[in-house]
N, CA, C and O atoms as a DFTB+ gen file, in Angstrom:
760 C
 N C O
     1  1     119.303      95.547      84.847
     2  2     118.644      95.197      86.103
     3  2     118.617      93.686      86.328
     4  3     118.732      93.215      87.460
     5  1     118.466      92.941      85.250
     6  2     118.499      91.483      85.398
     7  2     119.876      91.060      85.905
     8  3     119.994      90.165      86.742
     9  1     120.901      91.708      85.392
    10  2     122.260      91.431      85.872
    11  2     122.377      91.786      87.361
    12  3     122.973      91.042      88.139
    13  1     121.809      92.914      87.737
    14  2     121.831      93.324      89.153
    15  2     121.239      92.235      90.042
    16  3     121.784      91.927      91.102
    17  1     120.131      91.658      89.610
    18  2     119.458      90.639      90.414
    19  2     120.298      89.374      90.571
    20  3     120.138      88.639      91.546
    21  1     121.192      89.117      89.617
    22  2     122.018      87.912      89.690
    23  2     123.276      88.102      90.542
    24  3     123.993      87.140      90.816
    25  1     123.538      89.321      90.952
    26  2     124.737      89.588      91.751
    27  2     124.576      89.031      93.170
    28  3     123.499      89.121      93.760
    29  1     125.654      88.458      93.709
    30  2     125.602      87.870      95.052
    31  2     125.315      88.909      96.126
    32  3     124.725      88.588      97.158
    33  1     125.730      90.158      95.892
    34  2     125.515      91.219      96.888
    35  2     124.112      91.824      96.811
    36  3     123.729      92.610      97.678
    37  1     123.365      91.473      95.806
    38  2     122.009      92.023      95.639
    39  2     121.035      91.205      96.479
    40  3     120.299      90.361      95.966
    41  1     121.049      91.477      97.775
    42  2     120.217      90.692      98.694
    43  2     119.124      91.503      99.382
    44  3     118.251      90.933     100.037
    45  1     119.161      92.821      99.242
    46  2     118.167      93.668      99.902
    47  2     116.833      93.522      99.172
    48  3     116.708      93.941      98.021
    49  1     115.856      92.942      99.818
    50  2     114.589      92.602      99.180
    51  2     113.875      93.819      98.596
    52  3     113.311      93.729      97.505
    53  1     113.887      94.949      99.292
    54  2     113.198      96.145      98.787
    55  2     113.818      96.616      97.472
    56  3     113.106      96.994      96.542
    57  1     115.146      96.591      97.404
    58  2     115.836      97.005      96.188
    59  2     115.606      95.993      95.061
    60  3     115.395      96.376      93.910
    61  1     115.647      94.715      95.395
    62  2     115.408      93.677      94.388
    63  2     113.976      93.795      93.837
    64  3     113.748      93.647      92.637
    65  1     113.036      94.060      94.721
    66  2     111.643      94.247      94.304
    67  2     111.529      95.406      93.320
    68  3     110.844      95.296      92.302
    69  1     112.199      96.518      93.620
    70  2     112.161      97.677      92.724
    71  2     112.761      97.321      91.368
    72  3     112.222      97.713      90.333
    73  1     113.859      96.590      91.360
    74  2     114.461      96.177      90.087
    75  2     113.485      95.326      89.289
    76  3     113.349      95.509      88.079
    77  1     112.813      94.407      89.946
    78  2     111.841      93.550      89.266
    79  2     110.677      94.371      88.708
    80  3     110.194      94.105      87.607
    81  1     110.229      95.368      89.473
    82  2     109.147      96.229      88.985
    83  2     109.578      97.013      87.751
    84  3     108.810      97.160      86.800
    85  1     110.808      97.513      87.772
    86  2     111.292      98.289      86.630
    87  2     111.449      97.406      85.392
    88  3     111.224      97.862      84.271
    89  1     111.831      96.153      85.592
    90  2     111.874      95.215      84.461
    91  2     110.446      94.993      83.945
    92  3     110.207      94.980      82.737
    93  1     109.499      94.819      84.883
    94  2     108.092      94.666      84.500
    95  2     107.581      95.864      83.716
    96  3     106.871      95.703      82.723
    97  1     107.940      97.068      84.158
    98  2     107.544      98.286      83.430
    99  2     108.085      98.283      82.008
   100  3     107.398      98.668      81.062
   101  1     109.323      97.846      81.880
   102  2     109.943      97.813      80.548
   103  2     109.176      96.873      79.626
   104  3     108.893      97.215      78.478
   105  1     108.841      95.694      80.129
   106  2     108.072      94.756      79.309
   107  2     106.672      95.292      79.021
   108  3     106.142      95.082      77.930
   109  1     106.075      95.976      79.978
   110  2     104.757      96.578      79.752
   111  2     104.847      97.604      78.632
   112  3     103.986      97.643      77.753
   113  1     105.879      98.428      78.659
   114  2     106.078      99.435      77.616
   115  2     106.215      98.769      76.247
   116  3     105.729      99.290      75.243
   117  1     106.873      97.628      76.216
   118  2     107.062      96.893      74.960
   119  2     105.819      96.088      74.566
   120  3     105.804      95.422      73.530
   121  1     104.780      96.155      75.403
   122  2     103.541      95.416      75.214
   123  2     103.759      93.894      75.266
   124  3     103.032      93.124      74.637
   125  1     104.752      93.496      76.014
   126  2     105.014      92.078      76.263
   127  2     104.428      91.776      77.646
   128  3     105.138      91.636      78.642
   129  1     103.105      91.684      77.651
   130  2     102.360      91.689      78.896
   131  2     102.585      90.455      79.769
   132  3     102.616      90.569      80.995
   133  1     102.740      89.292      79.165
   134  2     102.972      88.096      79.981
   135  2     104.279      88.214      80.761
   136  3     104.344      87.833      81.930
   137  1     105.315      88.740      80.120
   138  2     106.588      88.921      80.808
   139  2     106.478      90.009      81.882
   140  3     107.076      89.901      82.953
   141  1     105.708      91.053      81.580
   142  2     105.494      92.103      82.587
   143  2     104.804      91.518      83.817
   144  3     105.219      91.778      84.946
   145  1     103.747      90.727      83.599
   146  2     103.047      90.090      84.720
   147  2     104.003      89.231      85.541
   148  3     103.996      89.272      86.771
   149  1     104.825      88.450      84.839
   150  2     105.755      87.565      85.531
   151  2     106.673      88.363      86.459
   152  3     106.898      87.963      87.602
   153  1     107.205      89.491      85.972
   154  2     108.133      90.282      86.790
   155  2     107.423      90.972      87.945
   156  3     107.975      91.069      89.040
   157  1     106.203      91.453      87.714
   158  2     105.458      92.051      88.820
   159  2     105.146      91.000      89.887
   160  3     105.231      91.281      91.082
   161  1     104.787      89.792      89.455
   162  2     104.507      88.721      90.416
   163  2     105.769      88.332      91.191
   164  3     105.706      88.055      92.388
   165  1     106.908      88.312      90.505
   166  2     108.178      88.053      91.205
   167  2     108.448      89.145      92.238
   168  3     108.911      88.864      93.343
   169  1     108.156      90.392      91.867
   170  2     108.371      91.514      92.795
   171  2     107.493      91.361      94.034
   172  3     107.934      91.636      95.150
   173  1     106.259      90.926      93.836
   174  2     105.353      90.704      94.968
   175  2     105.901      89.602      95.876
   176  3     105.890      89.745      97.099
   177  1     106.375      88.513      95.291
   178  2     106.944      87.420      96.103
   179  2     108.200      87.873      96.840
   180  3     108.457      87.438      97.963
   181  1     108.981      88.748      96.208
   182  2     110.226      89.215      96.815
   183  2     109.956      90.086      98.042
   184  3     110.629      89.956      99.064
   185  1     108.975      90.966      97.932
   186  2     108.678      91.899      99.032
   187  2     107.163      92.076      99.142
   188  3     106.633      93.115      98.746
   189  1     106.466      91.080      99.674
   190  2     105.009      91.140      99.736
   191  2     104.481      92.214     100.687
   192  3     103.276      92.466     100.714
   193  1     105.338      92.835     101.447
   194  2     104.962      93.869     102.410
   195  2     105.008      95.273     101.802
   196  3     104.719      96.251     102.492
   197  1     105.368      95.385     100.514
   198  2     105.394      96.684      99.827
   199  2     104.223      96.777      98.857
   200  3     103.920      95.809      98.159
   201  1     103.571      97.913      98.807
   202  2     102.399      98.113      97.954
   203  2     102.727      98.209      96.464
   204  3     101.921      97.804      95.626
   205  1     103.886      98.734      96.137
   206  2     104.166      99.170      94.766
   207  2     103.926      98.100      93.698
   208  3     103.303      98.390      92.676
   209  1     104.398      96.891      93.909
   210  2     104.248      95.857      92.880
   211  2     102.777      95.484      92.679
   212  3     102.351      95.217      91.555
   213  1     102.009      95.467      93.760
   214  2     100.578      95.182      93.630
   215  2      99.896      96.251      92.766
   216  3      99.089      95.934      91.892
   217  1     100.233      97.517      93.025
   218  2      99.597      98.603      92.286
   219  2     100.040      98.583      90.821
   220  3      99.230      98.806      89.921
   221  1     101.308      98.318      90.588
   222  2     101.771      98.258      89.193
   223  2     101.097      97.112      88.443
   224  3     100.761      97.255      87.268
   225  1     100.899      95.988      89.108
   226  2     100.196      94.881      88.464
   227  2      98.729      95.249      88.228
   228  3      98.161      94.896      87.195
   229  1      98.123      95.947      89.169
   230  2      96.741      96.419      88.983
   231  2      96.664      97.374      87.790
   232  3      95.724      97.302      86.998
   233  1      97.646      98.266      87.661
   234  2      97.669      99.194      86.521
   235  2      97.815      98.441      85.197
   236  3      97.228      98.836      84.190
   237  1      98.589      97.369      85.200
   238  2      98.717      96.546      83.992
   239  2      97.376      95.909      83.652
   240  3      96.955      95.926      82.495
   241  1      96.700      95.344      84.659
   242  2      95.400      94.724      84.402
   243  2      94.375      95.766      83.953
   244  3      93.486      95.452      83.161
   245  1      94.487      96.990      84.442
   246  2      93.622      98.073      83.957
   247  2      93.841      98.278      82.451
   248  3      92.890      98.368      81.675
   249  1      95.103      98.348      82.068
   250  2      95.428      98.538      80.648
   251  2      94.890      97.389      79.801
   252  3      94.517      97.590      78.645
   253  1      94.848      96.197      80.368
   254  2      94.370      95.008      79.651
   255  2      92.856      94.821      79.774
   256  3      92.308      93.862      79.232
   257  1      92.179      95.724      80.480
   258  2      90.732      95.658      80.701
   259  2      90.323      94.401      81.468
   260  3      89.207      93.908      81.306
   261  1      91.226      93.885      82.302
   262  2      90.940      92.739      83.155
   263  2      90.601      93.297      84.539
   264  3      91.446      93.352      85.433
   265  1      89.347      93.707      84.687
   266  2      88.942      94.443      85.885
   267  2      88.877      93.564      87.132
   268  3      89.092      94.051      88.242
   269  1      88.586      92.291      86.963
   270  2      88.571      91.398      88.114
   271  2      89.939      91.301      88.782
   272  3      90.053      91.433      90.001
   273  1      90.964      91.072      87.987
   274  2      92.319      91.014      88.544
   275  2      92.776      92.385      89.022
   276  3      93.489      92.485      90.020
   277  1      92.375      93.436      88.324
   278  2      92.745      94.780      88.763
   279  2      92.199      95.046      90.168
   280  3      92.922      95.524      91.042
   281  1      90.937      94.738      90.375
   282  2      90.306      94.924      91.688
   283  2      91.017      94.073      92.740
   284  3      91.282      94.542      93.847
   285  1      91.322      92.830      92.397
   286  2      92.005      91.918      93.329
   287  2      93.324      92.507      93.812
   288  3      93.596      92.510      95.012
   289  1      94.149      93.008      92.889
   290  2      95.459      93.520      93.297
   291  2      95.357      94.873      94.009
   292  3      96.195      95.189      94.853
   293  1      94.346      95.667      93.679
   294  2      94.126      96.910      94.435
   295  2      93.784      96.587      95.884
   296  3      94.314      97.208      96.805
   297  1      92.898      95.614      96.084
   298  2      92.529      95.231      97.452
   299  2      93.727      94.662      98.202
   300  3      93.899      94.929      99.391
   301  1      94.547      93.887      97.522
   302  2      95.743      93.361      98.185
   303  2      96.677      94.502      98.579
   304  3      97.272      94.470      99.656
   305  1      96.809      95.500      97.725
   306  2      97.660      96.653      98.053
   307  2      97.120      97.390      99.271
   308  3      97.893      97.822     100.128
   309  1      95.809      97.538      99.356
   310  2      95.217      98.274     100.475
   311  2      95.362      97.549     101.809
   312  3      95.224      98.169     102.864
   313  1      95.636      96.253     101.779
   314  2      95.880      95.518     103.025
   315  2      97.187      95.965     103.680
   316  3      97.384      95.779     104.881
   317  1      98.063      96.545     102.894
   318  2      99.355      97.008     103.415
   319  2      99.156      98.429     103.930
   320  3      98.962      99.360     103.149
   321  1      99.204      98.584     105.225
   322  2      98.908      99.871     105.862
   323  2     100.150     100.698     106.154
   324  3     100.082     101.924     106.239
   325  1     101.280     100.029     106.306
   326  2     102.505     100.731     106.695
   327  2     103.326     101.105     105.462
   328  3     103.652     100.260     104.628
   329  1     103.641     102.367     105.376
   330  2     104.472     102.873     104.274
   331  2     105.927     102.798     104.713
   332  3     106.391     103.610     105.513
   333  1     106.634     101.819     104.181
   334  2     108.044     101.629     104.530
   335  2     108.878     102.756     103.938
   336  3     108.669     103.148     102.790
   337  1     109.808     103.270     104.705
   338  2     110.689     104.332     104.226
   339  2     112.106     103.828     103.987
   340  3     113.073     104.574     104.140
   341  1     112.221     102.569     103.614
   342  2     113.545     101.986     103.461
   343  2     114.113     102.155     102.058
   344  3     115.332     102.169     101.881
   345  1     113.250     102.283     101.067
   346  2     113.730     102.385      99.690
   347  2     112.751     103.255      98.912
   348  3     112.371     104.318      99.401
   349  1     112.339     102.851      97.747
   350  2     111.466     103.651      96.889
   351  2     110.004     103.416      97.266
   352  3     109.555     102.274      97.362
   353  1     109.272     104.498      97.478
   354  2     107.816     104.444      97.624
   355  2     107.226     105.230      96.462
   356  3     107.420     106.441      96.364
   357  1     106.520     104.554      95.598
   358  2     105.889     105.236      94.466
   359  2     104.701     106.049      94.966
   360  3     103.928     105.579      95.802
   361  1     104.558     107.251      94.462
   362  2     103.459     108.123      94.875
   363  2     102.115     107.450      94.603
   364  3     101.211     107.503      95.437
   365  1     101.987     106.817      93.435
   366  2     100.709     106.216      93.067
   367  2     100.282     105.073      93.980
   368  3      99.133     104.635      93.924
   369  1     101.185     104.590      94.811
   370  2     100.816     103.528      95.750
   371  2     100.167     104.074      97.011
   372  3      99.579     103.317      97.784
   373  1     100.268     105.387      97.227
   374  2      99.774     105.974      98.475
   375  2      98.845     107.161      98.257
   376  3      98.367     107.748      99.228
   377  1      98.579     107.527      97.005
   378  2      97.664     108.643      96.747
   379  2      96.284     108.091      96.379
   380  3      95.916     107.008      96.834
   381  1      95.539     108.798      95.586
   382  2      94.179     108.419      95.214
   383  2      94.107     107.292      94.181
   384  3      93.019     106.771      93.934
   385  1      95.216     106.904      93.578
   386  2      95.223     106.006      92.421
   387  2      94.510     104.686      92.674
   388  3      93.719     104.248      91.839
   389  1      94.769     104.049      93.795
   390  2      94.140     102.749      94.062
   391  2      92.619     102.889      94.107
   392  3      91.900     102.059      93.551
   393  1      92.134     103.936      94.766
   394  2      90.681     104.139      94.876
   395  2      90.077     104.482      93.510
   396  3      88.956     104.076      93.203
   397  1      90.813     105.217      92.708
   398  2      90.362     105.546      91.357
   399  2      90.253     104.270      90.517
   400  3      89.260     104.065      89.820
   401  1      91.272     103.421      90.587
   402  2      91.229     102.157      89.847
   403  2      90.051     101.297      90.308
   404  3      89.348     100.707      89.488
   405  1      89.840     101.230      91.621
   406  2      88.711     100.449      92.133
   407  2      87.384     101.011      91.633
   408  3      86.481     100.253      91.276
   409  1      87.266     102.319      91.608
   410  2      86.050     102.947      91.109
   411  2      85.808     102.562      89.645
   412  3      84.694     102.197      89.270
   413  1      86.838     102.646      88.840
   414  2      86.728     102.295      87.418
   415  2      86.387     100.812      87.268
   416  3      85.511     100.446      86.485
   417  1      87.082      99.969      88.020
   418  2      86.844      98.531      87.919
   419  2      85.416      98.155      88.284
   420  3      84.759      97.407      87.560
   421  1      84.940      98.676      89.404
   422  2      83.569      98.347      89.813
   423  2      82.548      98.952      88.855
   424  3      81.491      98.363      88.632
   425  1      82.844     100.113      88.290
   426  2      81.955     100.690      87.284
   427  2      81.871      99.761      86.071
   428  3      80.784      99.498      85.557
   429  1      83.018      99.271      85.622
   430  2      83.050      98.417      84.430
   431  2      82.338      97.086      84.641
   432  3      81.798      96.519      83.691
   433  1      82.328      96.578      85.875
   434  2      81.601      95.330      86.130
   435  2      80.186      95.613      86.643
   436  3      79.485      94.712      87.105
   437  1      79.788      96.875      86.552
   438  2      78.439      97.351      86.858
   439  2      78.036      97.179      88.324
   440  3      76.871      96.935      88.636
   441  1      79.011      97.310      89.208
   442  2      78.716      97.379      90.638
   443  2      78.809      98.862      91.007
   444  3      79.816      99.323      91.545
   445  1      77.737      99.591      90.705
   446  2      77.759     101.047      90.804
   447  2      77.855     101.544      92.242
   448  3      78.409     102.615      92.491
   449  1      77.324     100.782      93.182
   450  2      77.407     101.197      94.587
   451  2      78.870     101.253      95.042
   452  3      79.293     102.226      95.667
   453  1      79.628     100.219      94.728
   454  2      81.047     100.214      95.094
   455  2      81.828     101.238      94.265
   456  3      82.760     101.867      94.766
   457  1      81.444     101.401      93.003
   458  2      82.112     102.397      92.155
   459  2      81.939     103.793      92.746
   460  3      82.889     104.575      92.776
   461  1      80.744     104.108      93.213
   462  2      80.496     105.402      93.849
   463  2      81.318     105.563      95.123
   464  3      81.898     106.618      95.376
   465  1      81.356     104.508      95.912
   466  2      82.109     104.530      97.173
   467  2      83.574     104.866      96.907
   468  3      84.142     105.745      97.556
   469  1      84.180     104.167      95.956
   470  2      85.602     104.393      95.696
   471  2      85.853     105.704      94.945
   472  3      86.908     106.317      95.113
   473  1      84.909     106.134      94.129
   474  2      85.056     107.462      93.487
   475  2      85.123     108.550      94.542
   476  3      85.951     109.458      94.470
   477  1      84.243     108.445      95.518
   478  2      84.215     109.444      96.589
   479  2      85.526     109.425      97.381
   480  3      86.053     110.478      97.739
   481  1      86.044     108.237      97.651
   482  2      87.308     108.154      98.381
   483  2      88.439     108.801      97.580
   484  3      89.282     109.501      98.140
   485  1      88.450     108.562      96.269
   486  2      89.498     109.155      95.421
   487  2      89.378     110.672      95.417
   488  3      90.386     111.371      95.528
   489  1      88.161     111.188      95.291
   490  2      87.959     112.643      95.284
   491  2      88.332     113.241      96.635
   492  3      88.898     114.332      96.690
   493  1      88.025     112.548      97.713
   494  2      88.400     113.048      99.039
   495  2      89.912     113.208      99.164
   496  3      90.395     114.138      99.811
   497  1      90.653     112.298      98.543
   498  2      92.113     112.361      98.627
   499  2      92.703     113.386      97.662
   500  3      93.790     113.914      97.900
   501  1      91.991     113.664      96.580
   502  2      92.509     114.567      95.533
   503  2      91.358     115.448      95.035
   504  3      90.913     115.299      93.896
   505  1      90.870     116.374      95.892
   506  2      89.661     117.129      95.546
   507  2      89.806     118.077      94.361
   508  3      88.796     118.501      93.799
   509  1      91.016     118.419      93.967
   510  2      91.200     119.343      92.848
   511  2      91.382     118.629      91.512
   512  3      91.685     119.269      90.506
   513  1      91.201     117.317      91.493
   514  2      91.395     116.552      90.273
   515  2      90.071     116.498      89.505
   516  3      89.155     115.771      89.890
   517  1      89.977     117.256      88.438
   518  2      88.727     117.365      87.676
   519  2      88.312     116.022      87.072
   520  3      87.117     115.745      86.964
   521  1      89.274     115.185      86.675
   522  2      88.918     113.884      86.108
   523  2      88.191     113.027      87.139
   524  3      87.258     112.302      86.795
   525  1      88.613     113.106      88.402
   526  2      87.933     112.343      89.446
   527  2      86.532     112.884      89.688
   528  3      85.583     112.120      89.864
   529  1      86.411     114.195      89.695
   530  2      85.085     114.805      89.850
   531  2      84.193     114.393      88.682
   532  3      83.005     114.127      88.865
   533  1      84.771     114.340      87.481
   534  2      84.002     113.913      86.306
   535  2      83.505     112.480      86.453
   536  3      82.442     112.139      85.935
   537  1      84.264     111.634      87.158
   538  2      83.803     110.260      87.408
   539  2      82.524     110.267      88.233
   540  3      81.595     109.507      87.961
   541  1      82.483     111.132      89.245
   542  2      81.255     111.249      90.035
   543  2      80.099     111.752      89.172
   544  3      78.974     111.262      89.281
   545  1      80.384     112.730      88.315
   546  2      79.338     113.262      87.440
   547  2      78.834     112.196      86.462
   548  3      77.647     112.159      86.136
   549  1      79.727     111.345      86.004
   550  2      79.326     110.260      85.104
   551  2      78.368     109.317      85.818
   552  3      77.387     108.857      85.233
   553  1      78.656     109.029      87.095
   554  2      77.759     108.182      87.880
   555  2      76.388     108.840      88.007
   556  3      75.357     108.179      87.880
   557  1      76.389     110.135      88.257
   558  2      75.128     110.874      88.368
   559  2      74.364     110.825      87.054
   560  3      73.152     110.611      87.037
   561  1      75.082     111.027      85.954
   562  2      74.446     111.063      84.639
   563  2      73.831     109.717      84.244
   564  3      72.965     109.658      83.371
   565  1      74.276     108.657      84.882
   566  2      73.688     107.333      84.634
   567  2      72.423     107.113      85.462
   568  3      71.835     106.031      85.440
   569  1      72.010     108.153      86.195
   570  2      70.772     108.072      86.957
   571  2      70.968     107.783      88.430
   572  3      69.992     107.582      89.153
   573  1      72.197     107.758      88.887
   574  2      72.456     107.523      90.304
   575  2      72.285     108.813      91.091
   576  3      72.579     109.898      90.590
   577  1      71.815     108.692      92.313
   578  2      71.735     109.822      93.231
   579  2      72.999     109.821      94.071
   580  3      73.318     108.824      94.720
   581  1      73.713     110.926      94.062
   582  2      74.939     111.045      94.835
   583  2      74.713     111.978      96.003
   584  3      74.226     113.096      95.832
   585  1      75.063     111.522      97.175
   586  2      75.062     112.377      98.358
   587  2      76.507     112.443      98.805
   588  3      77.092     111.437      99.207
   589  1      77.079     113.635      98.733
   590  2      78.500     113.817      98.996
   591  2      78.671     114.838     100.106
   592  3      78.147     115.948     100.019
   593  1      79.401     114.469     101.143
   594  2      79.761     115.428     102.189
   595  2      81.104     116.003     101.771
   596  3      82.107     115.291     101.722
   597  1      81.116     117.284     101.472
   598  2      82.313     117.879     100.874
   599  2      82.478     119.320     101.308
   600  3      81.498     120.031     101.528
   601  1      83.732     119.747     101.432
   602  2      84.041     121.133     101.761
   603  2      84.832     121.811     100.663
   604  3      85.109     123.007     100.752
   605  1      85.201     121.071      99.627
   606  2      85.979     121.616      98.530
   607  2      85.058     122.416      97.600
   608  3      84.060     121.890      97.107
   609  1      85.398     123.681      97.366
   610  2      84.557     124.575      96.570
   611  2      84.337     124.059      95.158
   612  3      83.208     124.070      94.669
   613  1      85.400     123.605      94.490
   614  2      85.258     123.129      93.106
   615  2      84.304     121.943      93.018
   616  3      83.511     121.847      92.081
   617  1      84.380     121.058      93.976
   618  2      83.486     119.907      93.985
   619  2      82.051     120.354      94.240
   620  3      81.128     119.884      93.575
   621  1      81.858     121.252      95.190
   622  2      80.501     121.723      95.500
   623  2      79.870     122.446      94.319
   624  3      78.661     122.349      94.105
   625  1      80.677     123.169      93.553
   626  2      80.141     123.903      92.397
   627  2      79.633     122.967      91.303
   628  3      78.862     123.391      90.441
   629  1      80.048     121.714      91.323
   630  2      79.591     120.726      90.340
   631  2      78.256     120.103      90.734
   632  3      77.649     119.381      89.942
   633  1      77.795     120.378      91.953
   634  2      76.581     119.738      92.458
   635  2      75.336     120.282      91.781
   636  3      75.305     121.428      91.332
   637  1      74.315     119.446      91.713
   638  2      73.003     119.889      91.240
   639  2      72.277     120.635      92.357
   640  3      71.522     121.574      92.103
   641  1      72.513     120.209      93.583
   642  2      71.786     120.750      94.731
   643  2      72.692     120.675      95.952
   644  3      73.361     119.665      96.172
   645  1      72.714     121.733      96.738
   646  2      73.534     121.797      97.942
   647  2      72.668     121.995      99.173
   648  3      71.617     122.632      99.111
   649  1      73.110     121.450     100.276
   650  2      72.525     121.735     101.580
   651  2      73.687     122.169     102.462
   652  3      74.598     121.381     102.717
   653  1      73.665     123.409     102.928
   654  2      74.725     123.940     103.790
   655  2      74.238     123.845     105.226
   656  3      73.225     124.437     105.599
   657  1      74.980     123.086     106.022
   658  2      74.594     122.877     107.414
   659  2      75.594     123.615     108.298
   660  3      76.802     123.549     108.070
   661  1      75.090     124.312     109.299
   662  2      75.968     125.099     110.162
   663  2      75.177     125.669     111.320
   664  3      74.249     125.002     111.777
   665  1      75.473     126.841     111.823
   666  2      76.439     127.778     111.246
   667  2      77.888     127.415     111.532
   668  3      78.787     127.897     110.843
   669  1      78.133     126.575     112.533
   670  2      79.490     126.157     112.848
   671  2      79.497     124.647     112.975
   672  3      78.503     123.988     112.670
   673  1      80.606     124.101     113.420
   674  2      80.736     122.651     113.559
   675  2      80.242     122.180     114.919
   676  3      80.070     122.972     115.846
   677  1      80.018     120.880     115.018
   678  2      79.682     120.248     116.290
   679  2      78.386     120.739     116.888
   680  3      77.389     120.891     116.181
   681  1      78.390     120.991     118.204
   682  2      77.181     121.403     118.907
   683  2      76.724     122.799     118.484
   684  3      75.599     123.199     118.782
   685  1      77.579     123.532     117.800
   686  2      77.230     124.877     117.336
   687  2      76.665     124.856     115.924
   688  3      76.507     125.909     115.306
   689  1      76.365     123.688     115.412
   690  2      75.851     123.553     114.049
   691  2      74.617     122.690     114.022
   692  3      73.877     122.595     115.002
   693  1      74.405     122.058     112.878
   694  2      73.285     121.142     112.745
   695  2      72.034     121.762     112.167
   696  3      71.028     121.074     111.994
   697  1      72.074     123.054     111.863
   698  2      70.915     123.712     111.260
   699  2      71.141     123.885     109.769
   700  3      72.269     124.101     109.326
   701  1      70.069     123.791     108.995
   702  2      70.171     124.060     107.563
   703  2      70.276     125.575     107.397
   704  3      69.338     126.307     107.713
   705  1      71.404     126.029     106.908
   706  2      71.677     127.454     106.717
   707  2      71.219     127.916     105.338
   708  3      70.667     129.006     105.188
   709  1      71.454     127.073     104.332
   710  2      71.055     127.397     102.959
   711  2      70.908     126.096     102.188
   712  3      71.524     125.083     102.518
   713  1      70.076     126.145     101.151
   714  2      69.924     124.989     100.272
   715  2      69.461     125.454      98.910
   716  3      68.806     126.488      98.776
   717  1      69.813     124.671      97.894
   718  2      69.446     125.008      96.526
   719  2      70.600     124.704      95.582
   720  3      71.524     123.968      95.928
   721  1      70.536     125.275      94.394
   722  2      71.625     125.116      93.445
   723  2      72.848     125.861      93.986
   724  3      72.706     126.701      94.874
   725  1      74.053     125.569      93.466
   726  2      75.218     126.322      93.937
   727  2      75.034     127.843      93.828
   728  3      75.438     128.590      94.719
   729  1      74.421     128.285      92.732
   730  2      74.202     129.732      92.554
   731  2      73.262     130.272      93.618
   732  3      73.488     131.361      94.147
   733  1      72.211     129.529      93.940
   734  2      71.252     129.972      94.956
   735  2      71.909     130.023      96.341
   736  3      71.684     130.959      97.109
   737  1      72.715     129.019      96.648
   738  2      73.383     128.990      97.962
   739  2      74.362     130.147      98.082
   740  3      74.468     130.761      99.143
   741  1      75.074     130.450      97.012
   742  2      76.044     131.559      97.062
   743  2      75.364     132.921      97.257
   744  3      75.964     133.842      97.810
   745  1      74.119     133.043      96.804
   746  2      73.384     134.298      96.980
   747  2      72.797     134.420      98.384
   748  3      72.442     135.520      98.807
   749  1      72.691     133.328      99.097
   750  2      72.115     133.325     100.427
   751  2      73.008     134.095     101.384
   752  3      74.198     133.791     101.466
   753  1      72.485     135.087     102.120
   754  2      73.326     135.880     103.011
   755  2      73.851     135.094     104.221
   756  3      74.790     135.540     104.881
   757  1      73.263     133.946     104.514
   758  2      73.728     133.153     105.657
   759  2      74.990     132.391     105.300
   760  3      75.531     131.667     106.135
């Protein structure tokens, strides 16, 4: 890949950025973190309009337990709203991963309000991910009160207490139909 970058025809910034990221991944795998950082930073300079290099650098900082830099690069990635379809788009740049990293980072620096906010966003994007649900439960177990608006059955079953509002949406709803533990709500005929 380094040879590819030196070729005169290698001028497409998106492709060059991907090559730089893959070199960074290789150094990360070898635990040569300074070189990995350098390549991820080069990738960002090459194509600052693509999320992938920011997220990969955030993932590296997560591995290094550098939560301040991890949060910084996650926020920079989130500033990029347009998903370019010109070359490679990594799934982790557009799924729940950024919000999950932010949740972990803010938890580690003891900003629990922001950690809860980003945990909820991650669960909203990936409601069947038990590890994400466990993050919310960990916040609860630390004494935090969680109020979650959710329609996913697996998530609701993890709740200590449910309030079911209905009977339908919009102007046809707004009444408390059932409340209690998940088991109590499921027994409610309404």
